[in-house]
């Protein structure tokens, strides 16, 4: 099968032939139709997780996919060969399997049936970003009537977080440039704050002088520049990227929360796929590329200015 993989530690990814993985207990082998990209894919390719989890090579890139079940391992009962599914390769030792391949081996706990009304491309865009949006919303315990700031709202996770918050009856303040305002409003944002202008916290306080109830931060890397000042005392913060000094800064500001790791298990992705199929959740796929241009998609994502999701078409 063709797979975009890192042949050995430190080497550049290449699209070349590898053996089809053999299905093992508790695993599902799928014929991949489409694979969604995430910033994590670039991190894995660069070896960013080598200190955390063992890696085995050749290492196939990509975590999200949609496709058709080819075979199931012992103990897998909720899907069978021929089913159309959406799935994710959970972060577990060793890091080796991936979805940027004609066939992918996925843990059964992260494989859900794909509703018929959802395209493979939209389904492939959902798992990690959708699950991460749900995880951050749960972490800040966003309630109807509250105001939540989503910092980094324009990318993959933000596109889902803004919609899911608005659907809960939460007032959403989203960051984005002037050209993003219309798109973010359509997704459900009430106020759009330009993060390339004045400090975000100041702009938010100009509209909400008492501060917002919570911050979902998808963009900050340092607490010193994170818009913590937008949040009222006692408010909550959930961050997805690694934010230096966050714990101390939260304590100092009288806020609670911290960083978290999302898990795209089927209990989360299945219901999101149903919502996407019934039209209550839009999957904002902004770029679709053929398999032989997957590295272009990864490079664009690495540049840090994604809008919505990028999906790679693997097989017809
Ligand atoms: N912990 C987990 O489980 C988990 C899961 C999923 C994702 N993540 C992480 O969460 C982050 C977001 O993921 P994603 O998939 O949404 O990434 P993405 O699709 O690459 O989007 C990132 C967005 O952040 C915006 N941004 C960058 N710097 C900003 C700033 N200073 N202020 C406001 N916005 C800014 C970018 O827009 P501009 O061009 O306007 O800057 C871009 O739209 C990534 O770091 C990812 O690795 C973690």
CSV table of C-alpha atoms and ligand atoms in Angstrom, one decimal:
chain,number,residue,atom,x,y,z
A,1,UNK,CA,0.0,0.0,0.0
A,2,UNK,CA,1.1,3.6,-0.5
A,3,UNK,CA,1.7,5.3,2.9
A,4,UNK,CA,3.2,8.7,3.9
A,5,UNK,CA,5.7,7.6,6.4
A,6,UNK,CA,8.9,8.5,8.2
A,7,UNK,CA,11.3,5.6,7.2
A,8,UNK,CA,13.6,6.0,10.2
A,9,UNK,CA,14.1,8.5,13.1
A,10,UNK,CA,15.0,11.9,11.9
A,11,UNK,CA,14.3,11.3,8.2
A,12,UNK,CA,11.9,13.3,6.1
A,13,UNK,CA,8.4,11.8,5.4
A,14,UNK,CA,8.1,10.0,2.0
A,15,UNK,CA,5.1,8.6,0.1
A,16,UNK,CA,6.1,5.1,-0.8
A,17,UNK,CA,5.0,1.4,-0.6
A,18,UNK,CA,4.7,-0.4,2.8
A,19,UNK,CA,3.1,-3.7,3.7
A,20,UNK,CA,-0.6,-3.6,4.6
A,21,UNK,CA,-0.7,-3.8,8.4
A,22,UNK,CA,-2.1,-7.1,9.8
A,23,UNK,CA,-5.2,-6.8,11.9
A,24,UNK,CA,-4.7,-7.7,15.5
A,25,UNK,CA,-7.0,-8.2,18.6
A,26,UNK,CA,-9.1,-5.1,19.3
A,27,UNK,CA,-8.1,-3.4,16.1
A,28,UNK,CA,-9.9,-2.5,12.9
A,29,UNK,CA,-8.2,-2.4,9.5
A,30,UNK,CA,-9.9,0.1,7.2
A,31,UNK,CA,-9.5,0.9,3.5
A,32,UNK,CA,-8.9,4.7,3.9
A,33,UNK,CA,-11.0,7.0,1.7
A,34,UNK,CA,-9.9,10.3,3.3
A,35,UNK,CA,-7.6,11.4,6.1
A,36,UNK,CA,-7.9,14.6,8.0
A,37,UNK,CA,-4.8,16.6,9.0
A,38,UNK,CA,-4.0,18.0,12.5
A,39,UNK,CA,-1.0,20.0,13.8
A,40,UNK,CA,-0.1,16.8,15.8
A,41,UNK,CA,0.9,15.1,12.5
A,42,UNK,CA,3.7,17.6,12.0
A,43,UNK,CA,4.7,17.1,15.7
A,44,UNK,CA,4.9,13.4,15.2
A,45,UNK,CA,6.8,13.7,11.9
A,46,UNK,CA,9.4,16.0,13.7
A,47,UNK,CA,9.8,13.5,16.5
A,48,UNK,CA,8.2,15.9,19.1
A,49,UNK,CA,6.8,13.0,21.1
A,50,UNK,CA,9.9,10.8,21.2
A,51,UNK,CA,10.5,11.6,24.8
A,52,UNK,CA,7.0,10.7,25.8
A,53,UNK,CA,6.2,7.5,23.8
A,54,UNK,CA,8.2,4.8,22.1
A,55,UNK,CA,8.3,5.1,18.3
A,56,UNK,CA,8.7,2.3,15.7
A,57,UNK,CA,9.7,2.8,12.1
A,58,UNK,CA,8.6,3.0,9.4
A,59,UNK,CA,6.2,5.3,11.1
A,60,UNK,CA,3.0,6.2,9.2
A,61,UNK,CA,1.7,9.8,9.6
A,62,UNK,CA,-1.9,10.9,10.2
A,63,UNK,CA,-4.3,10.2,13.0
A,64,UNK,CA,-7.9,10.9,11.6
A,65,UNK,CA,-9.6,8.9,8.8
A,66,UNK,CA,-12.8,7.8,7.2
A,67,UNK,CA,-13.1,4.7,5.1
A,68,UNK,CA,-14.5,1.2,4.8
A,69,UNK,CA,-13.8,-1.7,7.2
A,70,UNK,CA,-11.6,-4.3,5.6
A,71,UNK,CA,-11.1,-6.7,8.6
A,72,UNK,CA,-11.7,-6.7,12.3
A,73,UNK,CA,-9.6,-8.3,15.0
A,74,UNK,CA,-10.8,-10.6,17.8
A,75,UNK,CA,-13.1,-8.9,20.3
A,76,UNK,CA,-14.4,-6.2,17.8
A,77,UNK,CA,-18.2,-6.5,17.5
A,78,UNK,CA,-19.6,-3.0,16.8
A,79,UNK,CA,-18.3,-2.8,13.2
A,80,UNK,CA,-17.8,-5.4,10.5
A,81,UNK,CA,-16.2,-5.6,7.1
A,82,UNK,CA,-17.9,-3.4,4.6
A,83,UNK,CA,-19.1,-0.8,7.2
A,84,UNK,CA,-18.4,2.8,6.4
A,85,UNK,CA,-16.6,4.2,9.4
A,86,UNK,CA,-14.8,7.2,10.9
A,87,UNK,CA,-11.8,6.7,13.1
A,88,UNK,CA,-8.7,7.9,14.8
A,89,UNK,CA,-5.3,6.4,15.8
A,90,UNK,CA,-5.2,7.2,19.5
A,91,UNK,CA,-1.9,8.2,21.0
A,92,UNK,CA,-0.6,4.9,22.5
A,93,UNK,CA,2.7,3.1,22.6
A,94,UNK,CA,4.3,2.5,20.2
A,95,UNK,CA,3.7,5.4,17.8
A,96,UNK,CA,3.7,3.6,14.4
A,97,UNK,CA,0.3,3.3,12.7
A,98,UNK,CA,-1.2,6.2,10.8
A,99,UNK,CA,-4.1,7.1,8.5
A,100,UNK,CA,-2.1,8.7,5.6
A,101,UNK,CA,-2.1,5.3,3.9
A,102,UNK,CA,-4.3,3.2,1.7
A,103,UNK,CA,-5.0,1.0,4.7
A,104,UNK,CA,-4.9,2.0,8.3
A,105,UNK,CA,-5.1,0.0,11.6
A,106,UNK,CA,-7.2,1.8,14.2
A,107,UNK,CA,-8.1,0.8,17.8
A,108,UNK,CA,-11.7,-0.3,17.9
A,109,UNK,CA,-12.5,2.1,20.7
A,110,UNK,CA,-11.8,5.0,18.3
A,111,UNK,CA,-13.9,3.6,15.3
A,112,UNK,CA,-17.5,4.7,14.9
A,113,UNK,CA,-20.0,4.1,12.1
A,114,UNK,CA,-20.1,6.9,9.6
A,115,UNK,CA,-23.7,8.1,9.0
A,116,UNK,CA,-24.7,7.6,5.3
A,117,UNK,CA,-25.4,11.3,4.9
A,118,UNK,CA,-21.9,12.4,5.8
A,119,UNK,CA,-19.2,12.5,3.1
A,120,UNK,CA,-15.9,10.6,3.7
A,121,UNK,CA,-14.0,14.0,3.5
A,122,UNK,CA,-16.2,15.6,6.1
A,123,UNK,CA,-16.0,12.5,8.3
A,124,UNK,CA,-12.2,12.4,8.1
A,125,UNK,CA,-12.0,16.0,9.3
A,126,UNK,CA,-14.0,15.4,12.5
A,127,UNK,CA,-12.3,13.1,15.0
A,128,UNK,CA,-9.4,14.9,16.8
A,129,UNK,CA,-10.5,18.5,16.3
A,130,UNK,CA,-14.1,17.6,17.1
A,131,UNK,CA,-13.1,15.7,20.2
A,132,UNK,CA,-10.8,18.4,21.3
A,133,UNK,CA,-13.5,21.0,21.0
A,134,UNK,CA,-15.8,18.9,23.1
A,135,UNK,CA,-13.1,18.3,25.7
A,136,UNK,CA,-12.4,22.0,26.1
A,137,UNK,CA,-16.1,22.9,26.4
A,138,UNK,CA,-16.6,20.2,29.0
A,139,UNK,CA,-13.5,21.4,30.9
A,140,UNK,CA,-14.7,24.9,31.2
A,141,UNK,CA,-18.2,23.6,32.0
A,142,UNK,CA,-19.8,26.2,29.6
A,143,UNK,CA,-23.4,26.8,30.5
A,144,UNK,CA,-26.2,28.5,28.6
A,145,UNK,CA,-26.1,32.3,29.1
A,146,UNK,CA,-22.4,32.4,29.8
A,147,UNK,CA,-19.8,34.2,27.7
A,148,UNK,CA,-16.8,32.2,26.5
A,149,UNK,CA,-13.8,33.5,24.6
A,150,UNK,CA,-12.3,31.1,22.0
A,151,UNK,CA,-8.7,32.2,21.2
A,152,UNK,CA,-7.5,30.6,18.0
A,153,UNK,CA,-11.1,30.2,16.8
A,154,UNK,CA,-10.2,30.2,13.1
A,155,UNK,CA,-8.5,26.8,12.8
A,156,UNK,CA,-9.7,23.2,12.9
A,157,UNK,CA,-10.7,22.9,16.6
A,158,UNK,CA,-12.0,26.5,16.8
A,159,UNK,CA,-14.5,25.8,13.9
A,160,UNK,CA,-16.1,23.1,16.0
A,161,UNK,CA,-15.8,24.8,19.4
A,162,UNK,CA,-17.5,28.0,18.2
A,163,UNK,CA,-20.5,26.0,16.8
A,164,UNK,CA,-20.8,23.6,19.8
A,165,UNK,CA,-20.7,26.5,22.3
A,166,UNK,CA,-23.3,28.5,20.4
A,167,UNK,CA,-25.6,25.4,20.1
A,168,UNK,CA,-25.5,25.2,23.9
A,169,UNK,CA,-26.7,28.8,24.2
A,170,UNK,CA,-23.3,30.2,25.1
A,171,UNK,CA,-22.4,33.6,23.9
A,172,UNK,CA,-19.1,33.2,21.9
A,173,UNK,CA,-16.4,35.7,21.5
A,174,UNK,CA,-14.0,34.4,18.9
A,175,UNK,CA,-10.6,35.6,17.7
A,176,UNK,CA,-9.9,36.1,14.0
A,177,UNK,CA,-8.7,38.7,11.6
A,178,UNK,CA,-11.1,41.1,9.8
A,179,UNK,CA,-11.4,38.7,6.9
A,180,UNK,CA,-12.6,35.9,9.3
A,181,UNK,CA,-15.4,37.9,10.9
A,182,UNK,CA,-18.2,36.8,8.5
A,183,UNK,CA,-17.2,33.1,8.6
A,184,UNK,CA,-16.9,33.1,12.4
A,185,UNK,CA,-20.3,34.9,12.8
A,186,UNK,CA,-21.9,32.2,10.5
A,187,UNK,CA,-20.4,29.5,12.8
A,188,UNK,CA,-22.1,31.2,15.8
A,189,UNK,CA,-19.7,33.8,17.2
A,190,UNK,CA,-21.4,36.9,18.6
A,191,UNK,CA,-18.3,39.0,18.7
A,192,UNK,CA,-15.1,38.7,16.7
A,193,UNK,CA,-11.9,40.2,18.1
A,194,UNK,CA,-8.9,40.7,15.8
A,195,UNK,CA,-6.0,39.1,17.5
A,196,UNK,CA,-3.6,40.9,15.1
A,197,UNK,CA,-4.7,44.2,16.5
A,198,UNK,CA,-4.8,45.5,20.1
A,199,UNK,CA,-4.3,42.9,22.9
A,200,UNK,CA,-7.2,40.4,22.9
A,201,UNK,CA,-7.9,40.8,26.6
A,202,UNK,CA,-8.3,44.6,26.3
A,203,UNK,CA,-10.6,44.3,23.3
A,204,UNK,CA,-12.8,41.7,25.1
A,205,UNK,CA,-13.0,43.8,28.3
A,206,UNK,CA,-14.1,46.8,26.1
A,207,UNK,CA,-17.2,44.7,25.2
A,208,UNK,CA,-17.5,42.7,28.5
A,209,UNK,CA,-16.2,45.0,31.2
A,210,UNK,CA,-16.8,42.3,33.9
A,211,UNK,CA,-14.8,39.8,31.9
A,212,UNK,CA,-16.0,36.6,30.2
A,213,UNK,CA,-16.8,33.4,32.2
A,214,UNK,CA,-14.3,31.2,30.5
A,215,UNK,CA,-11.4,31.0,28.0
A,216,UNK,CA,-10.8,28.2,25.5
A,217,UNK,CA,-7.3,28.8,24.3
A,218,UNK,CA,-6.3,27.0,21.2
A,219,UNK,CA,-3.4,29.3,20.2
A,220,UNK,CA,-1.3,30.6,23.1
A,221,UNK,CA,2.1,29.1,23.8
A,222,UNK,CA,3.1,31.4,26.8
A,223,UNK,CA,0.8,32.5,29.7
A,224,UNK,CA,2.4,35.9,29.6
A,225,UNK,CA,0.8,36.6,26.2
A,226,UNK,CA,-2.4,34.5,26.7
A,227,UNK,CA,-5.6,36.6,27.0
A,228,UNK,CA,-6.2,35.5,30.6
A,229,UNK,CA,-7.0,39.1,31.5
A,230,UNK,CA,-10.3,38.7,29.5
A,231,UNK,CA,-11.6,36.2,32.1
A,232,UNK,CA,-13.5,37.3,35.3
A,233,UNK,CA,-12.0,36.3,38.6
A,234,UNK,CA,-13.1,32.7,39.4
A,235,UNK,CA,-13.5,31.9,35.7
A,236,UNK,CA,-12.2,28.8,33.9
A,237,UNK,CA,-9.5,28.2,31.3
A,238,UNK,CA,-8.9,25.2,29.1
A,239,UNK,CA,-5.8,25.2,26.8
A,240,UNK,CA,-4.9,22.6,24.1
A,241,UNK,CA,-1.5,23.7,23.1
A,242,UNK,CA,1.3,23.6,25.7
A,243,UNK,CA,1.3,27.0,27.4
A,244,UNK,CA,4.4,27.9,29.4
A,245,UNK,CA,3.8,29.2,32.9
A,246,UNK,CA,0.0,28.6,32.7
A,247,UNK,CA,-0.4,27.0,36.1
A,248,UNK,CA,1.2,29.9,38.0
A,249,UNK,CA,-0.5,32.5,35.9
A,250,UNK,CA,-3.9,31.0,36.6
A,251,UNK,CA,-3.3,30.9,40.3
A,252,UNK,CA,-2.1,34.5,40.3
A,253,UNK,CA,-5.2,35.6,38.3
A,254,UNK,CA,-7.7,33.7,40.5
A,255,UNK,CA,-8.6,31.4,37.6
A,256,UNK,CA,-9.0,27.6,37.5
A,257,UNK,CA,-8.3,25.1,34.7
A,258,UNK,CA,-5.2,24.2,32.7
A,259,UNK,CA,-4.0,22.2,29.7
A,260,UNK,CA,-5.7,19.0,28.6
A,261,UNK,CA,-5.3,16.1,26.1
A,262,UNK,CA,-8.3,15.2,24.0
A,263,UNK,CA,-9.2,11.6,23.2
A,264,UNK,CA,-11.1,11.0,20.0
A,265,UNK,CA,-12.9,7.8,21.3
A,266,UNK,CA,-16.0,6.6,19.4
A,267,UNK,CA,-18.3,7.8,22.2
A,268,UNK,CA,-17.4,11.3,21.3
A,269,UNK,CA,-16.8,11.1,17.5
A,270,UNK,CA,-20.0,9.0,16.8
A,271,UNK,CA,-22.4,11.6,18.1
A,272,UNK,CA,-20.4,14.4,16.4
A,273,UNK,CA,-20.7,12.5,13.1
A,274,UNK,CA,-24.5,12.2,13.6
A,275,UNK,CA,-24.7,15.9,14.2
A,276,UNK,CA,-22.7,16.6,11.1
A,277,UNK,CA,-24.9,14.3,9.1
A,278,UNK,CA,-28.1,15.9,10.3
A,279,UNK,CA,-26.7,19.3,9.5
A,280,UNK,CA,-26.6,20.7,13.1
A,281,UNK,CA,-22.8,20.7,13.0
A,282,UNK,CA,-21.0,22.1,9.9
A,283,UNK,CA,-17.7,20.5,9.1
A,284,UNK,CA,-15.6,23.3,7.8
A,285,UNK,CA,-13.3,21.6,5.3
A,286,UNK,CA,-11.5,24.4,3.5
A,287,UNK,CA,-8.8,22.4,1.7
A,288,UNK,CA,-9.0,19.0,0.0
A,289,UNK,CA,-5.8,17.6,-1.6
A,290,UNK,CA,-4.9,14.4,-3.4
A,291,UNK,CA,-2.7,11.9,-1.6
A,292,UNK,CA,0.4,12.9,-3.6
A,293,UNK,CA,0.1,16.4,-2.3
A,294,UNK,CA,-0.3,15.5,1.4
A,295,UNK,CA,3.1,17.0,2.4
A,296,UNK,CA,1.9,20.3,1.0
A,297,UNK,CA,-1.1,20.2,3.3
A,298,UNK,CA,1.1,19.4,6.2
A,299,UNK,CA,3.5,22.3,5.4
A,300,UNK,CA,0.6,24.7,5.1
A,301,UNK,CA,-0.7,23.5,8.5
A,302,UNK,CA,2.8,23.9,10.0
A,303,UNK,CA,2.8,27.6,8.8
A,304,UNK,CA,0.2,28.1,11.5
A,305,UNK,CA,-2.5,29.9,9.7
A,306,UNK,CA,-5.1,27.2,9.0
A,307,UNK,CA,-8.7,28.1,8.3
A,308,UNK,CA,-11.0,25.2,9.1
A,309,UNK,CA,-9.8,21.7,8.2
A,310,UNK,CA,-7.5,20.1,5.6
A,311,UNK,CA,-8.4,16.7,4.2
A,312,UNK,CA,-6.4,14.4,2.0
A,313,UNK,CA,-8.2,12.1,-0.4
A,314,UNK,CA,-6.6,8.7,-0.3
A,315,UNK,CA,-8.7,6.3,-2.5
A,316,UNK,CA,-11.9,6.7,-4.5
B,1,LIG,N1,-4.1,18.6,23.5
B,1,LIG,C1,-4.9,18.0,22.5
B,1,LIG,O1,-5.4,17.0,22.8
B,1,LIG,C2,-5.0,18.7,21.2
B,1,LIG,C3,-6.0,18.3,20.3
B,1,LIG,C4,-6.1,19.0,19.1
B,1,LIG,C5,-5.3,20.1,18.9
B,1,LIG,N2,-4.4,20.5,19.8
B,1,LIG,C6,-3.6,21.7,19.6
B,1,LIG,O2,-4.5,22.8,19.6
B,1,LIG,C7,-4.0,23.8,18.8
B,1,LIG,C8,-5.1,24.2,17.8
B,1,LIG,O3,-5.4,23.1,16.9
B,1,LIG,P1,-6.1,23.3,15.5
B,1,LIG,O4,-6.2,21.9,14.9
B,1,LIG,O5,-7.3,24.1,15.7
B,1,LIG,O6,-4.9,24.1,14.8
B,1,LIG,P2,-5.0,24.9,13.4
B,1,LIG,O7,-6.1,24.3,12.6
B,1,LIG,O8,-3.6,24.9,12.9
B,1,LIG,O9,-5.4,26.4,13.8
B,1,LIG,C9,-4.7,27.2,14.6
B,1,LIG,C10,-5.3,28.6,14.5
B,1,LIG,O10,-4.7,29.4,15.5
B,1,LIG,C11,-4.7,30.7,15.0
B,1,LIG,N3,-3.7,31.5,15.8
B,1,LIG,C12,-2.4,31.3,15.8
B,1,LIG,N4,-1.8,32.2,16.6
B,1,LIG,C13,-2.8,32.9,17.2
B,1,LIG,C14,-2.8,33.9,18.2
B,1,LIG,N5,-1.7,34.4,18.7
B,1,LIG,N6,-4.1,34.4,18.5
B,1,LIG,C15,-5.2,33.9,18.0
B,1,LIG,N7,-5.2,33.0,17.0
B,1,LIG,C16,-4.0,32.4,16.7
B,1,LIG,C17,-4.4,30.6,13.6
B,1,LIG,O11,-4.9,31.7,12.9
B,1,LIG,P3,-4.0,33.0,12.4
B,1,LIG,O12,-3.5,32.7,11.0
B,1,LIG,O13,-5.0,34.1,12.3
B,1,LIG,O14,-2.9,33.2,13.4
B,1,LIG,C18,-5.1,29.3,13.2
B,1,LIG,O15,-6.3,29.6,12.6
B,1,LIG,C19,-2.8,23.3,18.2
B,1,LIG,O16,-1.7,23.7,18.9
B,1,LIG,C20,-2.9,21.8,18.3
B,1,LIG,O17,-1.7,21.1,18.3
B,1,LIG,C21,-4.2,19.8,21.0
